[in-house]
Coordinates of C-alpha atoms and ligand atoms in Angstrom, one line a residue:
M1 CA 0.0 0.0 -0.3
K2 CA 1.7 3.4 -0.9
Y3 CA -0.1 6.9 0.5
I4 CA -0.1 10.1 -1.5
S5 CA -0.9 13.6 -0.2
T6 CA -3.9 15.3 -0.4
R7 CA -2.0 18.7 -2.2
G8 CA -0.4 16.3 -4.8
K9 CA 3.3 17.8 -4.2
A10 CA 4.8 15.1 -1.6
P11 CA 6.6 12.4 -1.8
V12 CA 4.6 8.9 -2.4
L13 CA 5.5 6.7 1.0
S14 CA 5.1 3.5 2.4
F15 CA 3.0 3.3 5.8
D16 CA 5.8 3.5 8.1
D17 CA 7.4 6.4 6.3
V18 CA 3.9 8.2 7.0
L19 CA 3.4 7.2 10.1
L20 CA 6.7 8.6 11.7
A21 CA 5.9 11.9 9.0
G22 CA 2.5 12.5 10.3
L23 CA 2.0 16.0 8.1
A24 CA 3.3 15.5 4.4
E25 CA 5.7 17.6 3.2
D26 CA 3.6 20.0 1.1
G27 CA 1.3 20.4 3.9
G28 CA -1.5 17.8 2.6
L29 CA -2.5 14.7 4.7
Y30 CA -1.6 11.4 3.3
V31 CA -4.4 9.1 2.0
P32 CA -4.0 5.7 0.6
E33 CA -3.6 5.7 -3.1
A34 CA -6.2 3.1 -3.3
W35 CA -9.0 1.9 -0.8
P36 CA -8.6 -1.9 -0.1
E37 CA -12.0 -3.0 -0.7
F38 CA -14.0 -6.2 0.8
S39 CA -16.1 -8.6 -0.8
A40 CA -19.9 -9.1 0.8
Q41 CA -18.4 -12.7 1.6
E42 CA -15.5 -11.4 3.7
M43 CA -17.6 -9.0 5.7
R44 CA -20.1 -12.0 6.5
E45 CA -17.0 -14.2 7.5
M46 CA -16.2 -10.9 10.2
A47 CA -20.0 -11.5 11.8
G48 CA -19.3 -12.5 15.5
L49 CA -15.5 -12.3 15.5
P50 CA -13.4 -11.3 18.4
Y51 CA -12.7 -6.9 18.2
E52 CA -9.1 -7.4 17.9
E53 CA -9.7 -10.1 15.0
V54 CA -11.5 -7.7 12.7
V55 CA -9.0 -5.0 13.3
F56 CA -6.7 -7.4 12.1
R57 CA -8.6 -7.9 9.1
V58 CA -9.3 -4.2 8.4
V59 CA -5.8 -2.7 9.0
R60 CA -4.0 -5.6 7.2
P61 CA -4.2 -4.2 3.7
F62 CA -2.9 -0.7 5.1
V63 CA 0.4 -1.8 6.4
E64 CA 1.1 -5.0 4.0
G65 CA 5.0 -5.1 3.4
V66 CA 5.6 -3.3 6.5
I67 CA 4.5 -5.2 9.2
A68 CA 4.1 -9.2 9.2
D69 CA 1.0 -10.5 10.2
A70 CA 2.1 -12.1 13.4
E71 CA 3.4 -8.8 14.7
L72 CA 0.6 -7.1 13.7
K73 CA -2.0 -9.6 15.5
D74 CA 0.6 -9.3 18.6
L75 CA 0.5 -5.2 18.4
I76 CA -3.3 -5.6 18.2
R77 CA -4.1 -7.9 21.4
R78 CA -1.6 -5.9 23.1
S79 CA -3.5 -2.5 22.2
Y80 CA -7.1 -3.8 23.2
A81 CA -6.0 -5.8 26.4
D82 CA -6.1 -2.9 29.0
F83 CA -10.1 -1.9 27.6
R84 CA -12.5 -2.8 30.6
H85 CA -15.3 -4.4 28.1
S86 CA -14.9 -7.9 26.8
A87 CA -16.9 -6.8 23.9
V88 CA -13.9 -3.5 24.0
A89 CA -16.4 -1.7 21.5
P90 CA -20.1 -2.8 22.8
L91 CA -23.3 -2.2 21.1
K92 CA -26.5 -1.0 22.9
Q93 CA -29.9 -0.1 21.7
I94 CA -31.4 2.9 22.3
D95 CA -34.2 3.4 20.3
S96 CA -36.3 1.3 17.7
R97 CA -33.7 2.3 14.7
L98 CA -30.9 3.8 17.1
W99 CA -28.0 1.8 18.8
V100 CA -25.0 3.6 20.7
M101 CA -21.8 2.0 20.3
E102 CA -19.6 2.6 23.5
L103 CA -15.8 3.6 22.7
F104 CA -15.3 4.9 26.3
N105 CA -13.9 1.5 27.8
G106 CA -10.3 2.4 27.0
P107 CA -7.6 3.4 29.5
T108 CA -8.6 7.0 29.5
L109 CA -12.2 6.8 29.2
A110 CA -12.3 8.4 25.5
F111 CA -12.5 7.1 21.8
K112 CA -9.3 8.3 21.2
D113 CA -7.8 5.4 23.3
F114 CA -8.6 3.3 20.4
A115 CA -6.4 5.1 17.6
L116 CA -3.8 6.0 20.3
Q117 CA -3.4 2.8 21.9
M118 CA -1.9 1.4 18.6
L119 CA -0.5 4.5 17.4
G120 CA 2.1 4.2 20.2
R121 CA 2.8 0.7 19.7
L122 CA 3.1 1.2 15.5
F123 CA 5.3 4.2 16.8
D124 CA 7.7 1.7 18.9
L125 CA 7.3 -1.1 16.5
I126 CA 8.8 0.5 13.7
L127 CA 11.4 3.0 15.5
K128 CA 13.1 -0.1 16.7
K129 CA 13.1 -1.5 13.2
R130 CA 15.0 1.9 12.7
D131 CA 17.2 2.3 15.8
E132 CA 15.7 5.4 16.2
R133 CA 14.1 7.2 18.9
V134 CA 11.5 10.0 19.0
V135 CA 10.4 12.9 21.4
I136 CA 6.7 13.5 21.5
V137 CA 5.8 16.8 22.6
G138 CA 2.2 18.3 22.8
A139 CA -0.3 20.6 24.5
T140 CA -3.4 19.9 26.0
S141 CA -6.6 21.5 27.3
G142 CA -7.3 18.4 28.7
D143 CA -8.7 15.7 27.1
T144 CA -6.1 14.5 24.6
G145 CA -3.1 14.8 27.1
S146 CA -4.0 11.9 28.7
A147 CA -5.0 9.3 26.0
A148 CA -1.7 10.5 24.6
I149 CA 0.4 10.3 27.6
E150 CA -1.5 6.2 28.1
A151 CA -0.4 5.8 24.5
C152 CA 3.4 6.3 24.9
R153 CA 4.2 5.3 28.4
D154 CA 6.7 2.4 28.8
R155 CA 7.5 2.7 25.1
D156 CA 11.2 2.0 25.1
Q157 CA 11.8 4.2 21.9
I158 CA 9.9 7.2 23.0
S159 CA 9.8 10.1 25.5
I160 CA 6.8 12.1 25.9
F161 CA 6.6 15.9 27.2
I162 CA 2.9 17.0 27.5
L163 CA 2.3 20.7 28.3
H164 CA -1.0 22.0 30.2
P165 CA -2.3 25.4 31.4
H166 CA -1.4 25.1 35.0
G167 CA -4.7 25.4 37.6
R168 CA -6.6 25.5 34.0
V169 CA -7.3 21.8 33.6
S170 CA -9.8 19.9 35.6
D171 CA -9.0 17.5 38.4
V172 CA -10.0 14.5 36.9
Q173 CA -8.2 15.4 33.5
R174 CA -5.3 16.4 35.2
R175 CA -4.9 13.6 37.3
Q176 CA -5.2 11.3 34.1
M177 CA -2.5 12.6 33.1
T178 CA 0.0 13.2 36.2
T179 CA -0.7 10.0 37.9
V180 CA 0.9 7.8 35.0
Q181 CA 4.4 6.9 36.8
A182 CA 7.0 6.3 33.9
G183 CA 10.2 7.2 33.5
N184 CA 9.5 8.5 29.5
V185 CA 6.5 10.5 30.9
F186 CA 6.7 14.3 31.6
N187 CA 4.0 16.5 32.2
I188 CA 4.5 20.4 32.1
A189 CA 2.4 22.9 33.9
I190 CA 3.1 26.3 32.4
H191 CA 2.1 29.4 33.8
G192 CA -0.1 30.6 31.0
D193 CA -3.0 29.5 28.9
F194 CA -3.6 27.1 26.8
D195 CA -2.6 29.1 23.7
N196 CA 0.6 29.8 25.4
C197 CA 1.4 25.7 25.6
Q198 CA 0.6 25.6 21.9
D199 CA 2.5 28.2 21.0
N200 CA 5.6 26.8 23.1
V201 CA 4.9 23.6 21.2
K202 CA 4.8 25.2 17.7
A203 CA 8.0 27.4 18.3
M204 CA 9.8 23.7 19.5
F205 CA 8.7 22.5 15.7
N206 CA 9.8 25.6 13.9
D207 CA 13.2 25.4 15.6
M208 CA 14.7 22.9 12.8
D209 CA 18.0 22.5 15.0
F210 CA 16.1 21.3 18.2
R211 CA 13.8 19.5 16.0
R212 CA 16.6 17.5 14.4
A213 CA 18.4 16.8 17.7
V214 CA 15.7 15.6 19.7
N215 CA 13.8 13.8 16.5
L216 CA 10.8 15.7 17.4
S217 CA 7.3 13.9 16.4
A218 CA 3.9 14.6 17.2
V219 CA 0.8 12.1 17.4
N220 CA -1.8 14.8 16.6
S221 CA -5.2 14.1 14.7
I222 CA -4.0 14.2 11.2
N223 CA -2.2 10.9 11.6
W224 CA -3.2 8.6 8.9
A225 CA -2.5 5.5 11.4
R226 CA -4.8 7.0 14.1
I227 CA -7.7 6.9 11.1
M228 CA -7.0 3.6 10.1
A229 CA -7.1 2.0 13.5
Q230 CA -10.7 3.5 14.1
I231 CA -12.2 2.5 10.4
A232 CA -12.6 -1.3 12.5
Y233 CA -15.1 -0.4 14.8
Y234 CA -17.3 0.9 12.1
F235 CA -17.3 -2.8 10.4
V236 CA -17.9 -4.3 13.8
A237 CA -21.2 -1.9 14.3
G238 CA -22.1 -2.4 10.7
I239 CA -21.9 -6.0 10.6
A240 CA -23.4 -6.9 14.0
L241 CA -26.3 -4.2 12.7
G242 CA -27.1 -6.5 9.5
A243 CA -24.2 -5.3 6.9
P244 CA -23.7 -6.2 4.4
D245 CA -27.1 -7.2 3.9
R246 CA -28.7 -4.1 5.2
P247 CA -27.3 -0.7 4.9
V248 CA -26.4 1.2 8.1
G249 CA -25.6 4.8 8.9
F250 CA -23.2 6.2 11.5
S251 CA -24.0 9.4 13.6
V252 CA -20.5 11.0 15.1
P253 CA -20.0 13.6 17.4
T254 CA -17.1 15.8 15.6
G255 CA -14.4 18.0 15.9
N256 CA -11.4 17.4 13.8
F257 CA -13.4 15.3 11.6
G258 CA -11.2 12.3 12.2
N259 CA -13.7 10.1 13.7
V260 CA -16.5 10.2 10.9
F261 CA -13.6 10.2 8.1
A262 CA -12.8 7.2 9.2
A263 CA -16.4 6.0 9.0
Y264 CA -16.7 7.0 5.7
A265 CA -13.6 5.2 4.6
A266 CA -15.6 2.2 5.5
G267 CA -18.0 2.9 3.5
R268 CA -15.2 3.2 0.7
M269 CA -13.8 -0.1 1.5
G270 CA -17.3 -1.6 0.9
L271 CA -19.4 -1.6 3.9
P272 CA -22.7 -0.5 2.9
V273 CA -23.1 3.0 4.5
S274 CA -26.1 5.1 3.8
Q275 CA -25.6 8.0 6.0
L276 CA -23.4 10.2 7.7
I277 CA -24.2 12.6 10.7
V278 CA -22.0 15.0 11.8
G279 CA -23.1 16.2 15.3
S280 CA -21.5 19.9 16.6
N281 CA -22.4 22.2 19.2
R282 CA -22.3 25.9 19.2
N283 CA -18.8 25.5 17.2
D284 CA -20.7 24.6 13.8
I285 CA -18.2 25.0 11.2
L286 CA -18.8 22.0 9.4
T287 CA -22.7 21.5 10.0
R288 CA -22.7 25.1 8.5
F289 CA -20.9 23.8 5.2
F290 CA -23.4 20.8 5.0
E291 CA -26.2 23.4 5.0
T292 CA -24.7 26.1 3.0
G293 CA -21.3 24.5 1.0
A294 CA -19.3 27.2 2.5
M295 CA -16.3 26.5 5.3
T296 CA -16.6 30.1 7.1
M297 CA -13.8 30.4 10.3
E298 CA -15.4 32.0 13.2
S299 CA -13.7 32.4 16.7
V300 CA -14.2 29.0 19.0
E301 CA -16.5 29.6 21.8
P302 CA -16.3 27.0 25.3
S303 CA -19.4 24.7 25.4
L304 CA -20.2 21.8 27.1
S305 CA -18.7 19.3 24.7
P306 CA -15.2 20.8 24.9
S307 CA -13.6 18.1 22.7
M308 CA -15.6 19.2 20.1
D309 CA -15.1 23.2 20.4
I310 CA -12.8 23.7 16.8
Q311 CA -12.1 26.6 14.8
I312 CA -11.5 24.5 12.1
S313 CA -11.7 20.4 11.1
S314 CA -8.2 19.6 9.8
N315 CA -9.3 16.4 8.7
F316 CA -11.8 17.4 6.6
E317 CA -9.3 17.9 3.5
R318 CA -9.3 14.4 3.4
L319 CA -12.8 14.4 2.2
L320 CA -12.3 17.7 0.3
F321 CA -9.5 15.6 -1.6
D322 CA -12.0 13.1 -2.9
M323 CA -14.6 15.8 -3.4
L324 CA -12.4 17.6 -6.0
G325 CA -11.8 14.7 -7.7
R326 CA -8.4 13.7 -6.2
D327 CA -6.9 17.1 -7.4
G328 CA -4.3 17.7 -5.1
A329 CA -3.6 21.3 -6.8
A330 CA -7.1 21.9 -6.3
V331 CA -7.0 21.0 -3.0
A332 CA -3.8 22.9 -2.2
Q333 CA -5.3 26.0 -3.8
T334 CA -8.3 26.0 -1.7
M335 CA -6.7 25.3 1.3
T336 CA -4.5 28.1 0.6
D337 CA -7.6 30.5 0.0
F338 CA -9.1 29.3 3.3
R339 CA -6.0 30.1 5.3
S340 CA -5.8 33.8 4.0
R341 CA -9.4 34.5 3.4
G342 CA -10.8 32.3 5.9
E343 CA -13.5 30.9 4.1
F344 CA -14.0 28.4 1.0
S345 CA -16.8 27.1 -0.8
V346 CA -17.4 24.3 -3.2
S347 CA -19.7 24.2 -6.4
D348 CA -23.7 22.7 -5.8
A349 CA -22.6 20.0 -7.8
Q350 CA -19.9 19.2 -5.6
L351 CA -21.8 19.8 -2.3
S352 CA -24.7 17.7 -3.7
S353 CA -22.3 14.6 -4.2
V354 CA -21.3 14.7 -0.3
L355 CA -24.9 15.5 0.6
R356 CA -26.1 12.1 -0.6
L357 CA -24.1 10.7 2.3
F358 CA -23.4 13.6 4.9
D359 CA -25.9 15.4 6.9
G360 CA -25.0 18.0 9.9
F361 CA -26.8 18.7 12.9
R362 CA -26.0 21.1 16.0
L363 CA -27.1 20.8 19.9
S364 CA -26.8 24.2 22.0
D365 CA -25.7 23.5 25.8
E366 CA -29.0 23.9 26.9
D367 CA -30.7 21.6 24.8
T368 CA -27.8 19.1 25.3
L369 CA -28.3 19.2 29.5
K370 CA -32.1 18.5 28.5
E371 CA -31.3 15.8 26.2
I372 CA -29.1 14.2 29.0
R373 CA -31.9 14.1 31.1
H374 CA -34.1 13.1 28.6
Y375 CA -32.6 9.7 27.5
H376 CA -31.7 8.7 31.2
E377 CA -34.9 8.9 32.0
T378 CA -36.3 7.4 29.0
T379 CA -33.6 4.7 28.7
G380 CA -31.7 4.7 32.2
E381 CA -28.3 5.3 30.0
L382 CA -26.0 8.0 31.3
L383 CA -24.6 9.9 28.1
D384 CA -21.8 12.6 28.3
P385 CA -22.1 15.9 26.5
H386 CA -20.3 14.7 23.4
S387 CA -22.3 10.9 22.8
V388 CA -26.0 13.0 23.5
I389 CA -24.8 14.9 20.5
S390 CA -24.7 12.1 18.4
V391 CA -27.8 10.5 19.6
V392 CA -30.1 13.2 19.4
A393 CA -28.5 14.2 15.2
A394 CA -29.4 10.6 14.7
R395 CA -32.9 10.9 15.9
E396 CA -33.5 14.2 14.8
K397 CA -31.8 13.6 11.0
I398 CA -31.9 9.7 10.4
R399 CA -33.5 9.3 6.7
D400 CA -36.6 7.2 6.2
D401 CA -34.3 4.4 3.8
V402 CA -31.6 3.8 6.5
P403 CA -32.9 1.2 8.6
V404 CA -30.8 1.6 11.2
M405 CA -28.2 3.7 12.7
A406 CA -25.1 3.4 15.3
C407 CA -24.6 6.5 17.1
M408 CA -21.2 7.2 18.3
A409 CA -20.6 7.7 22.2
T410 CA -17.0 9.2 22.4
A411 CA -16.7 9.7 26.1
H412 CA -17.6 7.8 29.5
P413 CA -20.2 10.1 31.6
A414 CA -17.3 10.3 34.2
K415 CA -15.2 12.4 32.3
F416 CA -17.7 15.2 32.4
P417 CA -19.2 14.9 35.8
D418 CA -20.6 18.4 36.0
A419 CA -22.6 18.7 33.3
V420 CA -23.8 15.3 33.6
S421 CA -25.2 15.3 37.1
K422 CA -26.5 19.2 36.7
A423 CA -28.6 17.3 34.1
S424 CA -29.7 14.3 35.4
G425 CA -29.2 14.4 38.8
V426 CA -26.7 11.3 38.8
H427 CA -23.4 11.6 39.7
P428 CA -21.5 9.6 37.3
E429 CA -18.9 7.0 39.1
L430 CA -15.6 6.2 37.7
P431 CA -15.4 2.6 36.5
A432 CA -13.1 0.6 39.1
H433 CA -9.5 1.0 37.3
L434 CA -9.6 5.0 38.1
S435 CA -11.4 4.8 41.6
D436 CA -8.9 5.5 43.4
L437 CA -7.4 8.3 41.0
F438 CA -7.8 11.0 43.5
E439 CA -5.6 9.0 46.0
R440 CA -2.8 8.5 43.4
E441 CA 0.9 10.5 43.7
E442 CA 1.1 13.5 41.0
R443 CA 4.2 14.1 39.0
F444 CA 4.3 17.3 37.2
E445 CA 7.0 20.4 36.7
V446 CA 5.5 23.6 37.2
M447 CA 7.6 25.8 34.6
D448 CA 7.8 29.5 33.4
N449 CA 6.4 30.4 29.7
D450 CA 9.6 30.6 28.8
L451 CA 10.8 28.5 25.4
D452 CA 14.7 28.2 26.3
A453 CA 13.9 26.8 29.7
L454 CA 11.4 24.2 28.0
K455 CA 13.9 23.4 25.3
E456 CA 16.5 22.2 27.7
F457 CA 14.3 20.6 30.1
V458 CA 13.1 18.4 26.9
L459 CA 17.0 17.8 26.0
S460 CA 18.3 17.0 29.3
H461 CA 15.1 14.4 30.2
R462 CA 14.6 12.6 26.8
R463 CA 15.6 9.1 26.4
N464 CA 19.0 9.2 25.1
V465 CA 20.0 8.2 21.6
Ligands
PLP501 C1 -11.8 13.8 20.0 C2 -13.2 13.8 20.8 C3 -14.1 14.0 19.5 C4 -13.7 14.8 18.2 O1 -13.5 13.5 17.4 P1 -12.8 14.2 15.7 O2 -12.3 12.7 15.6 O3 -11.7 15.3 16.3 O4 -13.6 14.7 14.9 C5 -15.5 13.9 20.2 N1 -15.6 13.2 21.6 C6 -14.4 13.7 22.1 C7 -15.0 12.8 23.7 C8 -13.6 13.5 22.1 O5 -12.4 13.4 22.5

């Protein structure tokens, strides 16, 4: 399998190089040169298989020639061993045509574990083969940091440094990061806000000498391997609900467009996906795009579903590439315009081509609380403020010709206890493996917003080559 950039100018790469590169050299995102496809018979054979086995079958064509079958099987087994549910991604009915797929049984209680648990191990495997080490740096306002840390902890070839704004991350989120006791994990609380943290990370990447000296890398949401790992649960859900003999829809609470792009990819690979609903909160740039065909940047406003508080959705470029007929130059032009003008539009024909599959939906904070209460009262399920958006979006937007729809539940309610208890009157309990989170010892450095001091800290604490 070879990978090409959405902007058409970067070298064609194999899986291992795409994994380590993240972003393409021309600023684009890597996508497979051609989608592998499963026949109806191959999908029927996936029915009832253990989660890990479906991942193996789905991922195999993407890594062929780079990772041997036995290695891949072992890596997948270890990636999902720490999930606290024997089904890994259990599917529950919530209404006559609606099902909820729980993607929050991983170590940090959010769906990002599905991709990152594999990504950390893929990095380690490829780096070992090359006898290389990397330093991963990242900034977090709370959610992604813990998933990245859990993914990289104890990996021999990786050191990870995560910056968070001191005193501005919730207690649960901070403790999920700072109580990880591993020699290669460094939490740094910066005197400043999230933007300061992010600016420091960007500045480290822009310092080419430093970047080379420590072999700087990231595990951010545009990495192809993250999408790849997420495709598997769409096959699991779709096949459990009757595919390939019955079409299925998906409703996905969306931020960077990574998760819903994985659903789209499953469709390209043969799963009969007949509708994809993109759910948003008040930060509704995607919903407005599907309504109007115009992508218009606006400022971000905080909401009850903070992991969807985005200004732009970086993975959307992968869909745009298909919308523009896989024309890299056209994508590059569109993205340049978008950066400079904060806006781009597609033609009516291009918009209607994606509207055959996609719909957008937004839910206000007020309705988010109301709907959490409604579903708790009528089904007994406690949905977190992200997951509830997918369920309401499905209820409101499912088309008559779509027999069943799976709604993605992306976070455990205990990750957002304030909103959930305010809405439902029930305080969501942390699962057993985190029940002593508030007794665990924390470890983090508090540092000034000082780039040179941060670089010095990274240089002296990373695992040495
Ligand atoms: C990251 C995240 C999302 C958004 O996912 P994207 O792949 O960025 O669209 C939704 N819900 C939760 C809980 C998340 O952590």
